[in-house]
GROMACS .gro file of N, CA and C in nm:
model
  408
    1MET      N    1   1.120   8.142   0.578
    1MET     CA    2   1.010   8.121   0.487
    1MET      C    3   0.970   7.973   0.492
    2PRO      N    4   0.839   7.944   0.507
    2PRO     CA    5   0.798   7.803   0.516
    2PRO      C    6   0.813   7.735   0.381
    3THR      N    7   0.851   7.609   0.387
    3THR     CA    8   0.865   7.530   0.265
    3THR      C    9   0.762   7.419   0.266
    4VAL      N   10   0.727   7.375   0.148
    4VAL     CA   11   0.632   7.266   0.134
    4VAL      C   12   0.711   7.137   0.134
    5THR      N   13   0.679   7.049   0.227
    5THR     CA   14   0.747   6.921   0.232
    5THR      C   15   0.662   6.814   0.168
    6ASP      N   16   0.724   6.704   0.134
    6ASP     CA   17   0.649   6.594   0.072
    6ASP      C   18   0.544   6.538   0.167
    7GLU      N   19   0.567   6.549   0.297
    7GLU     CA   20   0.471   6.494   0.393
    7GLU      C   21   0.342   6.576   0.396
    8SER      N   22   0.351   6.707   0.365
    8SER     CA   23   0.234   6.793   0.372
    8SER      C   24   0.147   6.786   0.246
    9VAL      N   25   0.195   6.717   0.143
    9VAL     CA   26   0.121   6.705   0.018
    9VAL      C   27   0.060   6.566   0.012
   10SER      N   28  -0.068   6.559  -0.023
   10SER     CA   29  -0.136   6.429  -0.027
   10SER      C   30  -0.075   6.339  -0.135
   11PRO      N   31  -0.081   6.208  -0.115
   11PRO     CA   32  -0.026   6.116  -0.215
   11PRO      C   33  -0.093   6.130  -0.352
   12LEU      N   34  -0.222   6.158  -0.352
   12LEU     CA   35  -0.292   6.175  -0.479
   12LEU      C   36  -0.241   6.298  -0.554
   13ARG      N   37  -0.219   6.405  -0.480
   13ARG     CA   38  -0.168   6.528  -0.543
   13ARG      C   39  -0.025   6.508  -0.594
   14ARG      N   40   0.056   6.436  -0.516
   14ARG     CA   41   0.192   6.406  -0.559
   14ARG      C   42   0.191   6.325  -0.688
   15LEU      N   43   0.101   6.226  -0.695
   15LEU     CA   44   0.088   6.142  -0.814
   15LEU      C   45   0.038   6.225  -0.932
   16ALA      N   46  -0.059   6.314  -0.907
   16ALA     CA   47  -0.115   6.397  -1.014
   16ALA      C   48  -0.012   6.495  -1.068
   17THR      N   49   0.091   6.525  -0.993
   17THR     CA   50   0.197   6.613  -1.041
   17THR      C   51   0.313   6.533  -1.099
   18SER      N   52   0.345   6.422  -1.038
   18SER     CA   53   0.463   6.347  -1.083
   18SER      C   54   0.442   6.280  -1.219
   19ILE      N   55   0.321   6.236  -1.249
   19ILE     CA   56   0.295   6.171  -1.379
   19ILE      C   57   0.314   6.270  -1.494
   20PRO      N   58   0.248   6.389  -1.491
   20PRO     CA   59   0.272   6.483  -1.600
   20PRO      C   60   0.417   6.532  -1.605
   21ASP      N   61   0.481   6.546  -1.489
   21ASP     CA   62   0.622   6.588  -1.489
   21ASP      C   63   0.710   6.484  -1.558
   22ALA      N   64   0.687   6.357  -1.526
   22ALA     CA   65   0.765   6.250  -1.588
   22ALA      C   66   0.736   6.242  -1.738
   23ALA      N   67   0.608   6.255  -1.775
   23ALA     CA   68   0.572   6.251  -1.917
   23ALA      C   69   0.632   6.368  -1.993
   24THR      N   70   0.633   6.486  -1.932
   24THR     CA   71   0.692   6.603  -1.995
   24THR      C   72   0.843   6.585  -2.011
   25HIS      N   73   0.905   6.531  -1.909
   25HIS     CA   74   1.049   6.504  -1.917
   25HIS      C   75   1.078   6.404  -2.029
   26TRP      N   76   0.998   6.299  -2.036
   26TRP     CA   77   1.016   6.198  -2.140
   26TRP      C   78   0.993   6.258  -2.279
   27ALA      N   79   0.884   6.335  -2.293
   27ALA     CA   80   0.850   6.392  -2.424
   27ALA      C   81   0.955   6.493  -2.470
   28GLY      N   82   1.023   6.557  -2.376
   28GLY     CA   83   1.123   6.656  -2.412
   28GLY      C   84   1.263   6.601  -2.424
   29ALA      N   85   1.280   6.470  -2.403
   29ALA     CA   86   1.414   6.411  -2.411
   29ALA      C   87   1.462   6.410  -2.556
   30ARG      N   88   1.594   6.414  -2.573
   30ARG     CA   89   1.649   6.422  -2.709
   30ARG      C   90   1.629   6.295  -2.789
   31TRP      N   91   1.609   6.182  -2.725
   31TRP     CA   92   1.590   6.057  -2.798
   31TRP      C   93   1.444   6.034  -2.838
   32THR      N   94   1.353   6.118  -2.792
   32THR     CA   95   1.211   6.099  -2.823
   32THR      C   96   1.183   6.117  -2.972
   33TRP      N   97   1.244   6.218  -3.034
   33TRP     CA   98   1.218   6.243  -3.175
   33TRP      C   99   1.256   6.124  -3.263
   34PRO      N  100   1.374   6.064  -3.248
   34PRO     CA  101   1.404   5.946  -3.330
   34PRO      C  102   1.307   5.830  -3.306
   35VAL      N  103   1.265   5.810  -3.181
   35VAL     CA  104   1.170   5.703  -3.152
   35VAL      C  105   1.037   5.728  -3.224
   36VAL      N  106   0.990   5.852  -3.217
   36VAL     CA  107   0.864   5.887  -3.285
   36VAL      C  108   0.878   5.869  -3.436
   37LEU      N  109   0.991   5.907  -3.489
   37LEU     CA  110   1.017   5.891  -3.632
   37LEU      C  111   1.014   5.744  -3.673
   38VAL      N  112   1.076   5.658  -3.593
   38VAL     CA  113   1.077   5.514  -3.622
   38VAL      C  114   0.935   5.457  -3.613
   39VAL      N  115   0.860   5.496  -3.510
   39VAL     CA  116   0.721   5.447  -3.497
   39VAL      C  117   0.637   5.491  -3.615
   40ALA      N  118   0.652   5.616  -3.658
   40ALA     CA  119   0.577   5.665  -3.774
   40ALA      C  120   0.617   5.589  -3.901
   41ALA      N  121   0.747   5.563  -3.918
   41ALA     CA  122   0.793   5.489  -4.036
   41ALA      C  123   0.738   5.347  -4.035
   42VAL      N  124   0.739   5.282  -3.919
   42VAL     CA  125   0.683   5.147  -3.909
   42VAL      C  126   0.535   5.148  -3.941
   43GLY      N  127   0.462   5.247  -3.889
   43GLY     CA  128   0.319   5.258  -3.920
   43GLY      C  129   0.295   5.278  -4.068
   44LEU      N  130   0.377   5.358  -4.132
   44LEU     CA  131   0.363   5.381  -4.276
   44LEU      C  132   0.393   5.253  -4.355
   45VAL      N  133   0.496   5.182  -4.315
   45VAL     CA  134   0.532   5.057  -4.383
   45VAL      C  135   0.420   4.955  -4.366
   46VAL      N  136   0.365   4.944  -4.246
   46VAL     CA  137   0.254   4.852  -4.224
   46VAL      C  138   0.135   4.891  -4.311
   47GLY      N  139   0.108   5.019  -4.322
   47GLY     CA  140  -0.002   5.064  -4.408
   47GLY      C  141   0.021   5.030  -4.553
   48VAL      N  142   0.143   5.051  -4.601
   48VAL     CA  143   0.175   5.019  -4.741
   48VAL      C  144   0.162   4.870  -4.765
   49LEU      N  145   0.215   4.788  -4.675
   49LEU     CA  146   0.213   4.642  -4.693
   49LEU      C  147   0.072   4.584  -4.686
   50THR      N  148  -0.016   4.646  -4.610
   50THR     CA  149  -0.153   4.593  -4.595
   50THR      C  150  -0.253   4.664  -4.684
   51GLY      N  151  -0.208   4.762  -4.762
   51GLY     CA  152  -0.300   4.831  -4.853
   51GLY      C  153  -0.385   4.936  -4.785
   52PHE      N  154  -0.340   4.989  -4.675
   52PHE     CA  155  -0.411   5.094  -4.601
   52PHE      C  156  -0.556   5.057  -4.571
   53PRO      N  157  -0.579   4.945  -4.502
   53PRO     CA  158  -0.717   4.905  -4.470
   53PRO      C  159  -0.781   4.999  -4.368
   54GLY      N  160  -0.909   4.980  -4.346
   54GLY     CA  161  -0.985   5.064  -4.253
   54GLY      C  162  -0.930   5.059  -4.112
   55TRP      N  163  -0.892   4.940  -4.065
   55TRP     CA  164  -0.840   4.929  -3.928
   55TRP      C  165  -0.710   5.009  -3.912
   56TRP      N  166  -0.629   5.013  -4.019
   56TRP     CA  167  -0.503   5.087  -4.013
   56TRP      C  168  -0.532   5.237  -4.002
   57GLN      N  169  -0.625   5.285  -4.084
   57GLN     CA  170  -0.660   5.427  -4.079
   57GLN      C  171  -0.718   5.466  -3.943
   58THR      N  172  -0.805   5.380  -3.890
   58THR     CA  173  -0.864   5.406  -3.759
   58THR      C  174  -0.756   5.412  -3.652
   59THR      N  175  -0.662   5.319  -3.658
   59THR     CA  176  -0.552   5.316  -3.561
   59THR      C  177  -0.467   5.442  -3.569
   60ILE      N  178  -0.432   5.482  -3.691
   60ILE     CA  179  -0.349   5.601  -3.709
   60ILE      C  180  -0.422   5.727  -3.662
   61TYR      N  181  -0.546   5.744  -3.704
   61TYR     CA  182  -0.621   5.864  -3.666
   61TYR      C  183  -0.644   5.871  -3.515
   62THR      N  184  -0.679   5.758  -3.456
   62THR     CA  185  -0.703   5.754  -3.312
   62THR      C  186  -0.574   5.783  -3.235
   63SER      N  187  -0.465   5.721  -3.277
   63SER     CA  188  -0.336   5.742  -3.210
   63SER      C  189  -0.294   5.889  -3.220
   64ALA      N  190  -0.309   5.947  -3.337
   64ALA     CA  191  -0.271   6.087  -3.357
   64ALA      C  192  -0.358   6.180  -3.271
   65GLY      N  193  -0.486   6.153  -3.268
   65GLY     CA  194  -0.576   6.236  -3.188
   65GLY      C  195  -0.547   6.228  -3.039
   66LEU      N  196  -0.530   6.106  -2.989
   66LEU     CA  197  -0.501   6.089  -2.847
   66LEU      C  198  -0.366   6.149  -2.809
   67THR      N  199  -0.268   6.131  -2.895
   67THR     CA  200  -0.136   6.188  -2.868
   67THR      C  201  -0.144   6.341  -2.864
   68SER      N  202  -0.219   6.398  -2.956
   68SER     CA  203  -0.234   6.545  -2.958
   68SER      C  204  -0.301   6.597  -2.832
   69VAL      N  205  -0.404   6.529  -2.786
   69VAL     CA  206  -0.474   6.574  -2.664
   69VAL      C  207  -0.383   6.562  -2.543
   70VAL      N  208  -0.312   6.450  -2.532
   70VAL     CA  209  -0.221   6.432  -2.418
   70VAL      C  210  -0.111   6.539  -2.420
   71MET      N  211  -0.054   6.564  -2.536
   71MET     CA  212   0.051   6.665  -2.546
   71MET      C  213  -0.001   6.803  -2.514
   72LEU      N  214  -0.124   6.833  -2.553
   72LEU     CA  215  -0.185   6.962  -2.518
   72LEU      C  216  -0.190   6.980  -2.367
   73PHE      N  217  -0.235   6.878  -2.296
   73PHE     CA  218  -0.243   6.888  -2.151
   73PHE      C  219  -0.104   6.895  -2.087
   74LEU      N  220  -0.007   6.822  -2.143
   74LEU     CA  221   0.128   6.829  -2.090
   74LEU      C  222   0.188   6.968  -2.109
   75LEU      N  223   0.166   7.026  -2.227
   75LEU     CA  224   0.215   7.162  -2.252
   75LEU      C  225   0.150   7.262  -2.157
   76GLN      N  226   0.020   7.248  -2.134
   76GLN     CA  227  -0.050   7.339  -2.044
   76GLN      C  228   0.001   7.323  -1.901
   77HIS      N  229   0.023   7.200  -1.858
   77HIS     CA  230   0.076   7.173  -1.724
   77HIS      C  231   0.212   7.238  -1.706
   78THR      N  232   0.300   7.218  -1.802
   78THR     CA  233   0.435   7.273  -1.794
   78THR      C  234   0.432   7.426  -1.797
   79THR      N  235   0.351   7.482  -1.883
   79THR     CA  236   0.341   7.628  -1.892
   79THR      C  237   0.286   7.687  -1.763
   80ASN      N  238   0.181   7.627  -1.708
   80ASN     CA  239   0.125   7.676  -1.583
   80ASN      C  240   0.226   7.670  -1.470
   81ARG      N  241   0.300   7.561  -1.464
   81ARG     CA  242   0.399   7.545  -1.357
   81ARG      C  243   0.510   7.650  -1.370
   82ALA      N  244   0.559   7.670  -1.490
   82ALA     CA  245   0.665   7.769  -1.512
   82ALA      C  246   0.615   7.911  -1.483
   83ASN      N  247   0.495   7.943  -1.532
   83ASN     CA  248   0.439   8.077  -1.507
   83ASN      C  249   0.419   8.101  -1.358
   84HIS      N  250   0.372   8.000  -1.288
   84HIS     CA  251   0.349   8.015  -1.144
   84HIS      C  252   0.482   8.041  -1.072
   85ALA      N  253   0.585   7.970  -1.110
   85ALA     CA  254   0.716   7.990  -1.048
   85ALA      C  255   0.769   8.131  -1.075
   86VAL      N  256   0.753   8.178  -1.197
   86VAL     CA  257   0.799   8.313  -1.233
   86VAL      C  258   0.722   8.418  -1.153
   87LEU      N  259   0.592   8.400  -1.140
   87LEU     CA  260   0.512   8.497  -1.065
   87LEU      C  261   0.551   8.501  -0.918
   88ILE      N  262   0.581   8.386  -0.861
   88ILE     CA  263   0.625   8.383  -0.721
   88ILE      C  264   0.758   8.457  -0.707
   89LYS      N  265   0.849   8.433  -0.800
   89LYS     CA  266   0.979   8.501  -0.795
   89LYS      C  267   0.963   8.652  -0.810
   90LEU      N  268   0.876   8.695  -0.902
   90LEU     CA  269   0.853   8.838  -0.920
   90LEU      C  270   0.791   8.901  -0.797
   91ASP      N  271   0.696   8.831  -0.733
   91ASP     CA  272   0.637   8.882  -0.611
   91ASP      C  273   0.743   8.900  -0.503
   92GLU      N  274   0.835   8.805  -0.494
   92GLU     CA  275   0.943   8.815  -0.396
   92GLU      C  276   1.032   8.935  -0.426
   93LEU      N  277   1.061   8.958  -0.553
   93LEU     CA  278   1.142   9.074  -0.590
   93LEU      C  279   1.071   9.205  -0.557
   94VAL      N  280   0.942   9.212  -0.581
   94VAL     CA  281   0.866   9.333  -0.549
   94VAL      C  282   0.868   9.357  -0.399
   95ARG      N  283   0.848   9.250  -0.322
   95ARG     CA  284   0.850   9.265  -0.175
   95ARG      C  285   0.987   9.310  -0.126
   96ALA      N  286   1.092   9.266  -0.191
   96ALA     CA  287   1.228   9.296  -0.145
   96ALA      C  288   1.278   9.432  -0.195
   97THR      N  289   1.208   9.492  -0.290
   97THR     CA  290   1.253   9.618  -0.348
   97THR      C  291   1.195   9.735  -0.270
   98ARG      N  292   1.283   9.819  -0.221
   98ARG     CA  293   1.240   9.936  -0.147
   98ARG      C  294   1.174  10.033  -0.245
   99GLY      N  295   1.060  10.086  -0.208
   99GLY     CA  296   0.991  10.182  -0.292
   99GLY      C  297   0.897  10.118  -0.393
  100ALA      N  298   0.895   9.987  -0.399
  100ALA     CA  299   0.804   9.920  -0.493
  100ALA      C  300   0.662   9.928  -0.440
  101ARG      N  301   0.568   9.934  -0.529
  101ARG     CA  302   0.427   9.944  -0.490
  101ARG      C  303   0.368   9.805  -0.472
  102GLU      N  304   0.308   9.786  -0.356
  102GLU     CA  305   0.254   9.654  -0.325
  102GLU      C  306   0.125   9.623  -0.400
  103ASP      N  307   0.063   9.725  -0.464
  103ASP     CA  308  -0.060   9.694  -0.539
  103ASP      C  309  -0.029   9.613  -0.664
  104PHE      N  310   0.099   9.595  -0.697
  104PHE     CA  311   0.134   9.513  -0.813
  104PHE      C  312   0.155   9.366  -0.775
  105LEU      N  313   0.153   9.336  -0.645
  105LEU     CA  314   0.163   9.197  -0.602
  105LEU      C  315   0.035   9.124  -0.639
  106ASP      N  316   0.047   9.000  -0.679
  106ASP     CA  317  -0.067   8.915  -0.714
  106ASP      C  318  -0.157   8.980  -0.819
  107LEU      N  319  -0.098   9.056  -0.906
  107LEU     CA  320  -0.172   9.124  -1.012
  107LEU      C  321  -0.243   9.025  -1.104
  108GLU      N  322  -0.184   8.907  -1.120
  108GLU     CA  323  -0.243   8.807  -1.210
  108GLU      C  324  -0.378   8.755  -1.160
  109ASP      N  325  -0.408   8.776  -1.031
  109ASP     CA  326  -0.535   8.730  -0.975
  109ASP      C  327  -0.646   8.834  -0.989
  110ARG      N  328  -0.614   8.952  -1.036
  110ARG     CA  329  -0.712   9.059  -1.047
  110ARG      C  330  -0.784   9.054  -1.182
  111GLN      N  331  -0.894   9.124  -1.187
  111GLN     CA  332  -0.971   9.133  -1.312
  111GLN      C  333  -0.890   9.213  -1.414
  112VAL      N  334  -0.920   9.193  -1.541
  112VAL     CA  335  -0.847   9.260  -1.648
  112VAL      C  336  -0.859   9.411  -1.636
  113HIS      N  337  -0.979   9.461  -1.606
  113HIS     CA  338  -0.995   9.607  -1.596
  113HIS      C  339  -0.911   9.664  -1.482
  114GLU      N  340  -0.892   9.590  -1.373
  114GLU     CA  341  -0.805   9.636  -1.265
  114GLU      C  342  -0.659   9.638  -1.310
  115GLN      N  343  -0.619   9.537  -1.385
  115GLN     CA  344  -0.483   9.533  -1.439
  115GLN      C  345  -0.460   9.652  -1.532
  116GLU      N  346  -0.559   9.681  -1.616
  116GLU     CA  347  -0.545   9.794  -1.709
  116GLU      C  348  -0.537   9.927  -1.636
  117GLU      N  349  -0.615   9.942  -1.528
  117GLU     CA  350  -0.611  10.064  -1.449
  117GLU      C  351  -0.472  10.083  -1.387
  118LEU      N  352  -0.417   9.976  -1.330
  118LEU     CA  353  -0.283   9.984  -1.272
  118LEU      C  354  -0.179  10.015  -1.379
  119HIS      N  355  -0.194   9.955  -1.495
  119HIS     CA  356  -0.102   9.981  -1.605
  119HIS      C  357  -0.110  10.128  -1.646
  120ASP      N  358  -0.230  10.180  -1.660
  120ASP     CA  359  -0.247  10.321  -1.699
  120ASP      C  360  -0.187  10.414  -1.594
  121ARG      N  361  -0.207  10.381  -1.465
  121ARG     CA  362  -0.147  10.463  -1.359
  121ARG      C  363   0.005  10.458  -1.365
  122LEU      N  364   0.059  10.340  -1.390
  122LEU     CA  365   0.204  10.325  -1.399
  122LEU      C  366   0.260  10.405  -1.516
  123ILE      N  367   0.194  10.396  -1.632
  123ILE     CA  368   0.239  10.468  -1.751
  123ILE      C  369   0.229  10.619  -1.728
  124SER      N  370   0.121  10.665  -1.668
  124SER     CA  371   0.107  10.810  -1.646
  124SER      C  372   0.210  10.859  -1.545
  125THR      N  373   0.244  10.777  -1.446
  125THR     CA  374   0.348  10.814  -1.350
  125THR      C  375   0.483  10.818  -1.417
  126THR      N  376   0.512  10.724  -1.503
  126THR     CA  377   0.640  10.719  -1.573
  126THR      C  378   0.652  10.835  -1.671
  127ASP      N  379   0.541  10.874  -1.735
  127ASP     CA  380   0.544  10.986  -1.830
  127ASP      C  381   0.574  11.119  -1.760
  128ASP      N  382   0.538  11.129  -1.630
  128ASP     CA  383   0.562  11.253  -1.555
  128ASP      C  384   0.708  11.270  -1.515
  129ILE      N  385   0.786  11.163  -1.521
  129ILE     CA  386   0.926  11.168  -1.480
  129ILE      C  387   1.010  11.220  -1.596
  130ALA      N  388   1.103  11.307  -1.567
  130ALA     CA  389   1.194  11.359  -1.670
  130ALA      C  390   1.276  11.242  -1.727
  131PRO      N  391   1.307  11.247  -1.857
  131PRO     CA  392   1.380  11.135  -1.920
  131PRO      C  393   1.511  11.101  -1.851
  132ASP      N  394   1.581  11.200  -1.795
  132ASP     CA  395   1.709  11.172  -1.730
  132ASP      C  396   1.691  11.105  -1.595
  133ASP      N  397   1.572  11.121  -1.533
  133ASP     CA  398   1.549  11.065  -1.401
  133ASP      C  399   1.485  10.927  -1.404
  134ARG      N  400   1.450  10.877  -1.523
  134ARG     CA  401   1.385  10.746  -1.533
  134ARG      C  402   1.483  10.636  -1.499
  135PRO      N  403   1.432  10.530  -1.433
  135PRO     CA  404   1.519  10.417  -1.402
  135PRO      C  405   1.563  10.347  -1.531
  136ARG      N  406   1.680  10.294  -1.531
  136ARG     CA  407   1.733  10.224  -1.650
  136ARG      C  408   1.736  10.077  -1.628
   0.00000   0.00000   0.00000
């Protein structure tokens, strides 16, 4: 089976993947929560000491908004990567299973109505099998 080597991937693509991967790793580290808690406490103390001026509110709102957007994209990146890996593994299992139907390969790329039709066919086929003969 061919593998993807680092030489076959463009430097820009490698960078576009490595930055979100590193950020996701950092955001998911166990020490991130205490750091965020300390930063929030410092921001609150600064707000209390300065009387919550307009610049403080703008800084807090902007920081919260930007952090939320970045985290949304990081979550989407991580979810897409994990889902893609699972789908590849499932396709490999279907290919390796004797008697498996190949029309279920790459099902995620099909239209919803095609997925529903395959699901209905699968359910109707399973309903025709006697309960003792069904796979467990």
